[in-house]
JSON list of C-alpha atoms in Angstrom, two decimals:
[
{"chain": "A", "resi": 1, "resn": "MET", "atom": "CA", "xyz": [-14.65, -86.01, 20.60]},
{"chain": "A", "resi": 2, "resn": "THR", "atom": "CA", "xyz": [-13.28, -83.97, 17.38]},
{"chain": "A", "resi": 3, "resn": "VAL", "atom": "CA", "xyz": [-14.46, -80.71, 17.29]},
{"chain": "A", "resi": 4, "resn": "PRO", "atom": "CA", "xyz": [-14.56, -79.12, 13.20]},
{"chain": "A", "resi": 5, "resn": "TYR", "atom": "CA", "xyz": [-12.52, -76.33, 12.95]},
{"chain": "A", "resi": 6, "resn": "SER", "atom": "CA", "xyz": [-13.05, -73.49, 10.29]},
{"chain": "A", "resi": 7, "resn": "ALA", "atom": "CA", "xyz": [-11.01, -73.19, 7.71]},
{"chain": "A", "resi": 8, "resn": "GLN", "atom": "CA", "xyz": [-10.17, -69.88, 8.54]},
{"chain": "A", "resi": 9, "resn": "PHE", "atom": "CA", "xyz": [-8.80, -70.76, 11.96]},
{"chain": "A", "resi": 10, "resn": "LEU", "atom": "CA", "xyz": [-6.85, -73.70, 10.37]},
{"chain": "A", "resi": 11, "resn": "ALA", "atom": "CA", "xyz": [-5.35, -71.14, 7.91]},
{"chain": "A", "resi": 12, "resn": "ALA", "atom": "CA", "xyz": [-4.54, -68.73, 10.71]},
{"chain": "A", "resi": 13, "resn": "ILE", "atom": "CA", "xyz": [-2.93, -71.65, 12.95]},
{"chain": "A", "resi": 14, "resn": "LYS", "atom": "CA", "xyz": [-1.08, -72.50, 9.95]},
{"chain": "A", "resi": 15, "resn": "THR", "atom": "CA", "xyz": [0.21, -68.75, 9.56]},
{"chain": "A", "resi": 16, "resn": "ALA", "atom": "CA", "xyz": [0.88, -68.79, 13.29]},
{"chain": "A", "resi": 17, "resn": "THR", "atom": "CA", "xyz": [3.29, -71.66, 12.67]},
{"chain": "A", "resi": 18, "resn": "LYS", "atom": "CA", "xyz": [5.00, -70.21, 9.82]},
{"chain": "A", "resi": 19, "resn": "THR", "atom": "CA", "xyz": [5.62, -66.80, 11.91]},
{"chain": "A", "resi": 20, "resn": "ALA", "atom": "CA", "xyz": [6.62, -68.61, 14.97]},
{"chain": "A", "resi": 21, "resn": "VAL", "atom": "CA", "xyz": [9.07, -70.62, 12.79]},
{"chain": "A", "resi": 22, "resn": "GLN", "atom": "CA", "xyz": [10.44, -67.03, 10.71]},
{"chain": "A", "resi": 23, "resn": "VAL", "atom": "CA", "xyz": [10.78, -65.64, 14.41]},
{"chain": "A", "resi": 24, "resn": "VAL", "atom": "CA", "xyz": [13.19, -68.65, 15.80]},
{"chain": "A", "resi": 25, "resn": "GLY", "atom": "CA", "xyz": [14.96, -68.18, 12.40]},
{"chain": "A", "resi": 26, "resn": "ASP", "atom": "CA", "xyz": [14.08, -71.23, 10.19]},
{"chain": "A", "resi": 27, "resn": "PHE", "atom": "CA", "xyz": [12.54, -74.48, 10.15]},
{"chain": "A", "resi": 28, "resn": "ARG", "atom": "CA", "xyz": [15.99, -76.18, 11.14]},
{"chain": "A", "resi": 29, "resn": "ALA", "atom": "CA", "xyz": [16.29, -74.20, 13.88]},
{"chain": "A", "resi": 30, "resn": "ALA", "atom": "CA", "xyz": [12.67, -74.23, 14.96]},
{"chain": "A", "resi": 31, "resn": "ALA", "atom": "CA", "xyz": [13.00, -78.43, 14.62]},
{"chain": "A", "resi": 32, "resn": "SER", "atom": "CA", "xyz": [15.87, -78.44, 16.69]},
{"chain": "A", "resi": 33, "resn": "PHE", "atom": "CA", "xyz": [13.75, -76.78, 20.11]},
{"chain": "A", "resi": 34, "resn": "THR", "atom": "CA", "xyz": [10.58, -79.37, 19.48]},
{"chain": "A", "resi": 35, "resn": "ARG", "atom": "CA", "xyz": [10.07, -83.20, 19.19]},
{"chain": "A", "resi": 36, "resn": "VAL", "atom": "CA", "xyz": [9.24, -82.86, 14.93]},
{"chain": "A", "resi": 37, "resn": "GLN", "atom": "CA", "xyz": [11.35, -82.98, 12.20]},
{"chain": "A", "resi": 38, "resn": "GLU", "atom": "CA", "xyz": [11.73, -80.03, 9.88]},
{"chain": "A", "resi": 39, "resn": "THR", "atom": "CA", "xyz": [9.62, -81.67, 7.29]},
{"chain": "A", "resi": 40, "resn": "GLN", "atom": "CA", "xyz": [6.60, -81.69, 9.62]},
{"chain": "A", "resi": 41, "resn": "LEU", "atom": "CA", "xyz": [6.92, -78.12, 10.72]},
{"chain": "A", "resi": 42, "resn": "HIS", "atom": "CA", "xyz": [6.62, -77.50, 6.71]},
{"chain": "A", "resi": 43, "resn": "ALA", "atom": "CA", "xyz": [3.71, -79.46, 6.61]},
{"chain": "A", "resi": 44, "resn": "TYR", "atom": "CA", "xyz": [2.09, -77.60, 9.78]},
{"chain": "A", "resi": 45, "resn": "THR", "atom": "CA", "xyz": [2.59, -74.12, 7.43]},
{"chain": "A", "resi": 46, "resn": "ASN", "atom": "CA", "xyz": [1.65, -75.69, 4.24]},
{"chain": "A", "resi": 47, "resn": "ARG", "atom": "CA", "xyz": [-2.32, -74.59, 3.77]},
{"chain": "A", "resi": 48, "resn": "ASN", "atom": "CA", "xyz": [-2.53, -77.68, 1.25]},
{"chain": "A", "resi": 49, "resn": "GLN", "atom": "CA", "xyz": [-1.85, -80.08, 3.46]},
{"chain": "A", "resi": 50, "resn": "PRO", "atom": "CA", "xyz": [-4.45, -81.30, 6.45]},
{"chain": "A", "resi": 51, "resn": "SER", "atom": "CA", "xyz": [-1.98, -81.33, 9.40]},
{"chain": "A", "resi": 52, "resn": "VAL", "atom": "CA", "xyz": [-2.10, -78.75, 12.13]},
{"chain": "A", "resi": 53, "resn": "VAL", "atom": "CA", "xyz": [0.70, -78.25, 14.82]},
{"chain": "A", "resi": 54, "resn": "PRO", "atom": "CA", "xyz": [0.06, -80.08, 17.71]},
{"chain": "A", "resi": 55, "resn": "MET", "atom": "CA", "xyz": [-0.54, -78.07, 21.08]},
{"chain": "A", "resi": 56, "resn": "ASP", "atom": "CA", "xyz": [3.27, -79.12, 22.72]},
{"chain": "A", "resi": 57, "resn": "VAL", "atom": "CA", "xyz": [4.93, -78.44, 19.36]},
{"chain": "A", "resi": 58, "resn": "ALA", "atom": "CA", "xyz": [3.19, -74.84, 19.40]},
{"chain": "A", "resi": 59, "resn": "ILE", "atom": "CA", "xyz": [4.03, -74.01, 22.89]},
{"chain": "A", "resi": 60, "resn": "ASP", "atom": "CA", "xyz": [7.66, -74.93, 22.23]},
{"chain": "A", "resi": 61, "resn": "LEU", "atom": "CA", "xyz": [7.68, -72.81, 19.05]},
{"chain": "A", "resi": 62, "resn": "ASP", "atom": "CA", "xyz": [5.98, -69.91, 21.19]},
{"chain": "A", "resi": 63, "resn": "HIS", "atom": "CA", "xyz": [8.25, -70.47, 24.12]},
{"chain": "A", "resi": 64, "resn": "CYS", "atom": "CA", "xyz": [11.75, -70.58, 21.82]},
{"chain": "A", "resi": 65, "resn": "ALA", "atom": "CA", "xyz": [10.00, -67.42, 19.86]},
{"chain": "A", "resi": 66, "resn": "GLU", "atom": "CA", "xyz": [9.39, -65.76, 23.16]},
{"chain": "A", "resi": 67, "resn": "LYS", "atom": "CA", "xyz": [6.18, -64.50, 21.81]},
{"chain": "A", "resi": 68, "resn": "PRO", "atom": "CA", "xyz": [2.37, -66.11, 22.48]},
{"chain": "A", "resi": 69, "resn": "ILE", "atom": "CA", "xyz": [2.01, -66.64, 18.57]},
{"chain": "A", "resi": 70, "resn": "HIS", "atom": "CA", "xyz": [-0.12, -69.40, 18.27]},
{"chain": "A", "resi": 71, "resn": "LEU", "atom": "CA", "xyz": [-1.78, -68.62, 21.84]},
{"chain": "A", "resi": 72, "resn": "LEU", "atom": "CA", "xyz": [-3.41, -65.47, 20.53]},
{"chain": "A", "resi": 73, "resn": "GLU", "atom": "CA", "xyz": [-4.71, -67.11, 17.65]},
{"chain": "A", "resi": 74, "resn": "MET", "atom": "CA", "xyz": [-6.37, -69.49, 19.58]},
{"chain": "A", "resi": 75, "resn": "ALA", "atom": "CA", "xyz": [-7.25, -67.11, 22.12]},
{"chain": "A", "resi": 76, "resn": "HIS", "atom": "CA", "xyz": [-8.75, -65.14, 19.21]},
{"chain": "A", "resi": 77, "resn": "ALA", "atom": "CA", "xyz": [-10.85, -67.76, 17.62]},
{"chain": "A", "resi": 78, "resn": "LEU", "atom": "CA", "xyz": [-12.29, -68.47, 21.11]},
{"chain": "A", "resi": 79, "resn": "GLY", "atom": "CA", "xyz": [-13.09, -64.58, 21.79]},
{"chain": "A", "resi": 80, "resn": "TYR", "atom": "CA", "xyz": [-10.50, -64.18, 24.04]},
{"chain": "A", "resi": 81, "resn": "VAL", "atom": "CA", "xyz": [-7.48, -62.01, 24.67]},
{"chain": "A", "resi": 82, "resn": "VAL", "atom": "CA", "xyz": [-4.31, -62.74, 25.84]},
{"chain": "A", "resi": 83, "resn": "LEU", "atom": "CA", "xyz": [-2.59, -60.59, 28.46]},
{"chain": "A", "resi": 84, "resn": "PRO", "atom": "CA", "xyz": [0.91, -60.92, 30.35]},
{"chain": "A", "resi": 85, "resn": "SER", "atom": "CA", "xyz": [0.49, -61.69, 33.88]},
{"chain": "A", "resi": 86, "resn": "HIS", "atom": "CA", "xyz": [3.38, -59.67, 34.91]},
{"chain": "A", "resi": 87, "resn": "ILE", "atom": "CA", "xyz": [3.33, -55.83, 33.89]},
{"chain": "A", "resi": 88, "resn": "GLY", "atom": "CA", "xyz": [6.64, -54.21, 35.30]},
{"chain": "A", "resi": 89, "resn": "PRO", "atom": "CA", "xyz": [8.29, -50.72, 35.15]},
{"chain": "A", "resi": 90, "resn": "GLY", "atom": "CA", "xyz": [8.39, -49.23, 32.03]},
{"chain": "A", "resi": 91, "resn": "ASP", "atom": "CA", "xyz": [6.07, -51.58, 29.88]},
{"chain": "A", "resi": 92, "resn": "PHE", "atom": "CA", "xyz": [3.24, -48.95, 29.64]},
{"chain": "A", "resi": 93, "resn": "GLY", "atom": "CA", "xyz": [5.67, -46.79, 27.88]},
{"chain": "A", "resi": 94, "resn": "LYS", "atom": "CA", "xyz": [7.48, -49.75, 25.93]},
{"chain": "A", "resi": 95, "resn": "ASP", "atom": "CA", "xyz": [3.56, -50.44, 24.65]},
{"chain": "A", "resi": 96, "resn": "MET", "atom": "CA", "xyz": [2.93, -46.86, 23.50]},
{"chain": "A", "resi": 97, "resn": "GLY", "atom": "CA", "xyz": [6.00, -46.77, 21.51]},
{"chain": "A", "resi": 98, "resn": "GLU", "atom": "CA", "xyz": [5.00, -50.05, 19.98]},
{"chain": "A", "resi": 99, "resn": "PHE", "atom": "CA", "xyz": [1.75, -49.13, 19.26]},
{"chain": "A", "resi": 100, "resn": "ALA", "atom": "CA", "xyz": [2.93, -45.87, 17.57]},
{"chain": "A", "resi": 101, "resn": "LEU", "atom": "CA", "xyz": [4.84, -48.25, 14.98]},
{"chain": "A", "resi": 102, "resn": "SER", "atom": "CA", "xyz": [2.35, -50.93, 14.89]},
{"chain": "A", "resi": 103, "resn": "SER", "atom": "CA", "xyz": [-0.55, -47.92, 14.08]},
{"chain": "A", "resi": 104, "resn": "GLY", "atom": "CA", "xyz": [1.72, -46.45, 11.44]},
{"chain": "A", "resi": 105, "resn": "ASP", "atom": "CA", "xyz": [2.47, -49.59, 9.37]},
{"chain": "A", "resi": 106, "resn": "ILE", "atom": "CA", "xyz": [-1.37, -50.75, 10.10]},
{"chain": "A", "resi": 107, "resn": "LEU", "atom": "CA", "xyz": [-2.54, -47.17, 8.54]},
{"chain": "A", "resi": 108, "resn": "ALA", "atom": "CA", "xyz": [0.00, -47.50, 5.77]},
{"chain": "A", "resi": 109, "resn": "THR", "atom": "CA", "xyz": [-1.51, -50.98, 5.10]},
{"chain": "A", "resi": 110, "resn": "ALA", "atom": "CA", "xyz": [-5.45, -49.79, 5.10]},
{"chain": "A", "resi": 111, "resn": "VAL", "atom": "CA", "xyz": [-4.43, -46.70, 2.74]},
{"chain": "A", "resi": 112, "resn": "ARG", "atom": "CA", "xyz": [-2.99, -49.08, 0.11]},
{"chain": "A", "resi": 113, "resn": "VAL", "atom": "CA", "xyz": [-5.63, -51.81, 0.60]},
{"chain": "A", "resi": 114, "resn": "LEU", "atom": "CA", "xyz": [-8.52, -49.08, 0.42]},
{"chain": "A", "resi": 115, "resn": "GLU", "atom": "CA", "xyz": [-6.98, -47.67, -3.00]},
{"chain": "A", "resi": 116, "resn": "ASP", "atom": "CA", "xyz": [-9.48, -49.87, -5.28]},
{"chain": "A", "resi": 117, "resn": "GLY", "atom": "CA", "xyz": [-12.45, -48.99, -3.03]},
{"chain": "A", "resi": 118, "resn": "ARG", "atom": "CA", "xyz": [-12.47, -52.45, -1.82]},
{"chain": "A", "resi": 119, "resn": "ILE", "atom": "CA", "xyz": [-10.58, -55.27, 0.38]},
{"chain": "A", "resi": 120, "resn": "ASP", "atom": "CA", "xyz": [-10.12, -58.58, -1.13]},
{"chain": "A", "resi": 121, "resn": "PRO", "atom": "CA", "xyz": [-9.46, -61.78, 0.80]},
{"chain": "A", "resi": 122, "resn": "ALA", "atom": "CA", "xyz": [-5.31, -61.67, 0.07]},
{"chain": "A", "resi": 123, "resn": "GLU", "atom": "CA", "xyz": [-5.41, -57.97, 1.65]},
{"chain": "A", "resi": 124, "resn": "ALA", "atom": "CA", "xyz": [-7.83, -58.92, 4.75]},
{"chain": "A", "resi": 125, "resn": "HIS", "atom": "CA", "xyz": [-5.20, -61.43, 5.17]},
{"chain": "A", "resi": 126, "resn": "GLU", "atom": "CA", "xyz": [-2.09, -59.10, 5.20]},
{"chain": "A", "resi": 127, "resn": "ILE", "atom": "CA", "xyz": [-4.54, -56.57, 7.44]},
{"chain": "A", "resi": 128, "resn": "GLY", "atom": "CA", "xyz": [-5.71, -58.87, 10.01]},
{"chain": "A", "resi": 129, "resn": "PRO", "atom": "CA", "xyz": [-2.55, -59.67, 11.59]},
{"chain": "A", "resi": 130, "resn": "LYS", "atom": "CA", "xyz": [-1.49, -56.35, 12.06]},
{"chain": "A", "resi": 131, "resn": "LEU", "atom": "CA", "xyz": [-4.78, -55.07, 13.38]},
{"chain": "A", "resi": 132, "resn": "MET", "atom": "CA", "xyz": [-4.64, -57.97, 15.73]},
{"chain": "A", "resi": 133, "resn": "GLN", "atom": "CA", "xyz": [-0.99, -57.19, 16.67]},
{"chain": "A", "resi": 134, "resn": "GLY", "atom": "CA", "xyz": [-2.07, -53.42, 17.31]},
{"chain": "A", "resi": 135, "resn": "LYS", "atom": "CA", "xyz": [-5.18, -54.46, 19.56]},
{"chain": "A", "resi": 136, "resn": "HIS", "atom": "CA", "xyz": [-2.73, -56.99, 21.45]},
{"chain": "A", "resi": 137, "resn": "ILE", "atom": "CA", "xyz": [-0.21, -54.05, 22.24]},
{"chain": "A", "resi": 138, "resn": "LEU", "atom": "CA", "xyz": [-3.29, -51.66, 23.22]},
{"chain": "A", "resi": 139, "resn": "GLU", "atom": "CA", "xyz": [-4.99, -54.91, 25.61]},
{"chain": "A", "resi": 140, "resn": "ARG", "atom": "CA", "xyz": [-1.55, -54.91, 27.41]},
{"chain": "A", "resi": 141, "resn": "ALA", "atom": "CA", "xyz": [-1.63, -50.85, 28.00]},
{"chain": "A", "resi": 142, "resn": "LEU", "atom": "CA", "xyz": [-5.16, -51.47, 29.06]},
{"chain": "A", "resi": 143, "resn": "ALA", "atom": "CA", "xyz": [-4.23, -54.26, 31.91]},
{"chain": "A", "resi": 144, "resn": "THR", "atom": "CA", "xyz": [-1.79, -51.43, 33.25]},
{"chain": "A", "resi": 145, "resn": "ILE", "atom": "CA", "xyz": [-4.44, -48.66, 33.28]},
{"chain": "A", "resi": 146, "resn": "HIS", "atom": "CA", "xyz": [-6.77, -50.96, 34.55]},
{"chain": "A", "resi": 147, "resn": "LYS", "atom": "CA", "xyz": [-3.81, -52.29, 37.54]},
{"chain": "A", "resi": 148, "resn": "VAL", "atom": "CA", "xyz": [-3.74, -48.42, 38.35]},
{"chain": "A", "resi": 149, "resn": "GLN", "atom": "CA", "xyz": [-7.31, -48.03, 38.74]},
{"chain": "A", "resi": 150, "resn": "THR", "atom": "CA", "xyz": [-7.51, -51.40, 40.78]},
{"chain": "A", "resi": 151, "resn": "ASP", "atom": "CA", "xyz": [-4.84, -50.46, 43.05]},
{"chain": "A", "resi": 152, "resn": "ASN", "atom": "CA", "xyz": [-5.61, -46.83, 43.41]},
{"chain": "A", "resi": 153, "resn": "LYS", "atom": "CA", "xyz": [-1.85, -46.27, 43.53]},
{"chain": "A", "resi": 154, "resn": "PRO", "atom": "CA", "xyz": [0.58, -44.58, 40.76]},
{"chain": "A", "resi": 155, "resn": "TYR", "atom": "CA", "xyz": [2.27, -46.49, 38.26]},
{"chain": "A", "resi": 156, "resn": "VAL", "atom": "CA", "xyz": [6.19, -45.60, 37.56]},
{"chain": "A", "resi": 157, "resn": "VAL", "atom": "CA", "xyz": [6.86, -45.95, 34.21]},
{"chain": "A", "resi": 158, "resn": "SER", "atom": "CA", "xyz": [10.55, -45.15, 34.97]},
{"chain": "A", "resi": 159, "resn": "GLY", "atom": "CA", "xyz": [13.44, -45.33, 37.34]},
{"chain": "A", "resi": 160, "resn": "ARG", "atom": "CA", "xyz": [12.68, -41.94, 39.21]},
{"chain": "A", "resi": 161, "resn": "GLU", "atom": "CA", "xyz": [9.45, -40.55, 40.25]},
{"chain": "A", "resi": 162, "resn": "ALA", "atom": "CA", "xyz": [8.21, -36.84, 39.63]},
{"chain": "A", "resi": 163, "resn": "GLY", "atom": "CA", "xyz": [9.02, -35.09, 42.78]}
]
């Protein structure tokens, strides 16, 4: 059964593929980690071509990028949030630092985007991924807080506990 996907979803997957390729380095480097050639990866990122990255190639790219880039887009399209299965010491502090940086970037982009009093499609495509990244960071931090609440035990955020 073929499921029709929205143009917005397909564009998001193509953008995710392009992002993963950039994180890996370039198309040549990315191709060396997948079963497809450089030219095919280019096609997967081109919004004027109908081809979309296959799941196994997306997984290979995400694995190589060490980030769930495609997975986040797919989960978002289905109304889900991806959270890491392991949360170890120091992650909460790291998440808060990342959120601070992400928030600054989001706010700077929002101020620029709103200068003319409207958000056009290009601006929405620019700020949308930044908002999703900020949301993802907060979801990870929230998972840590929920774990503390569920386990009813303190969460150690450094190598030493306060005495």
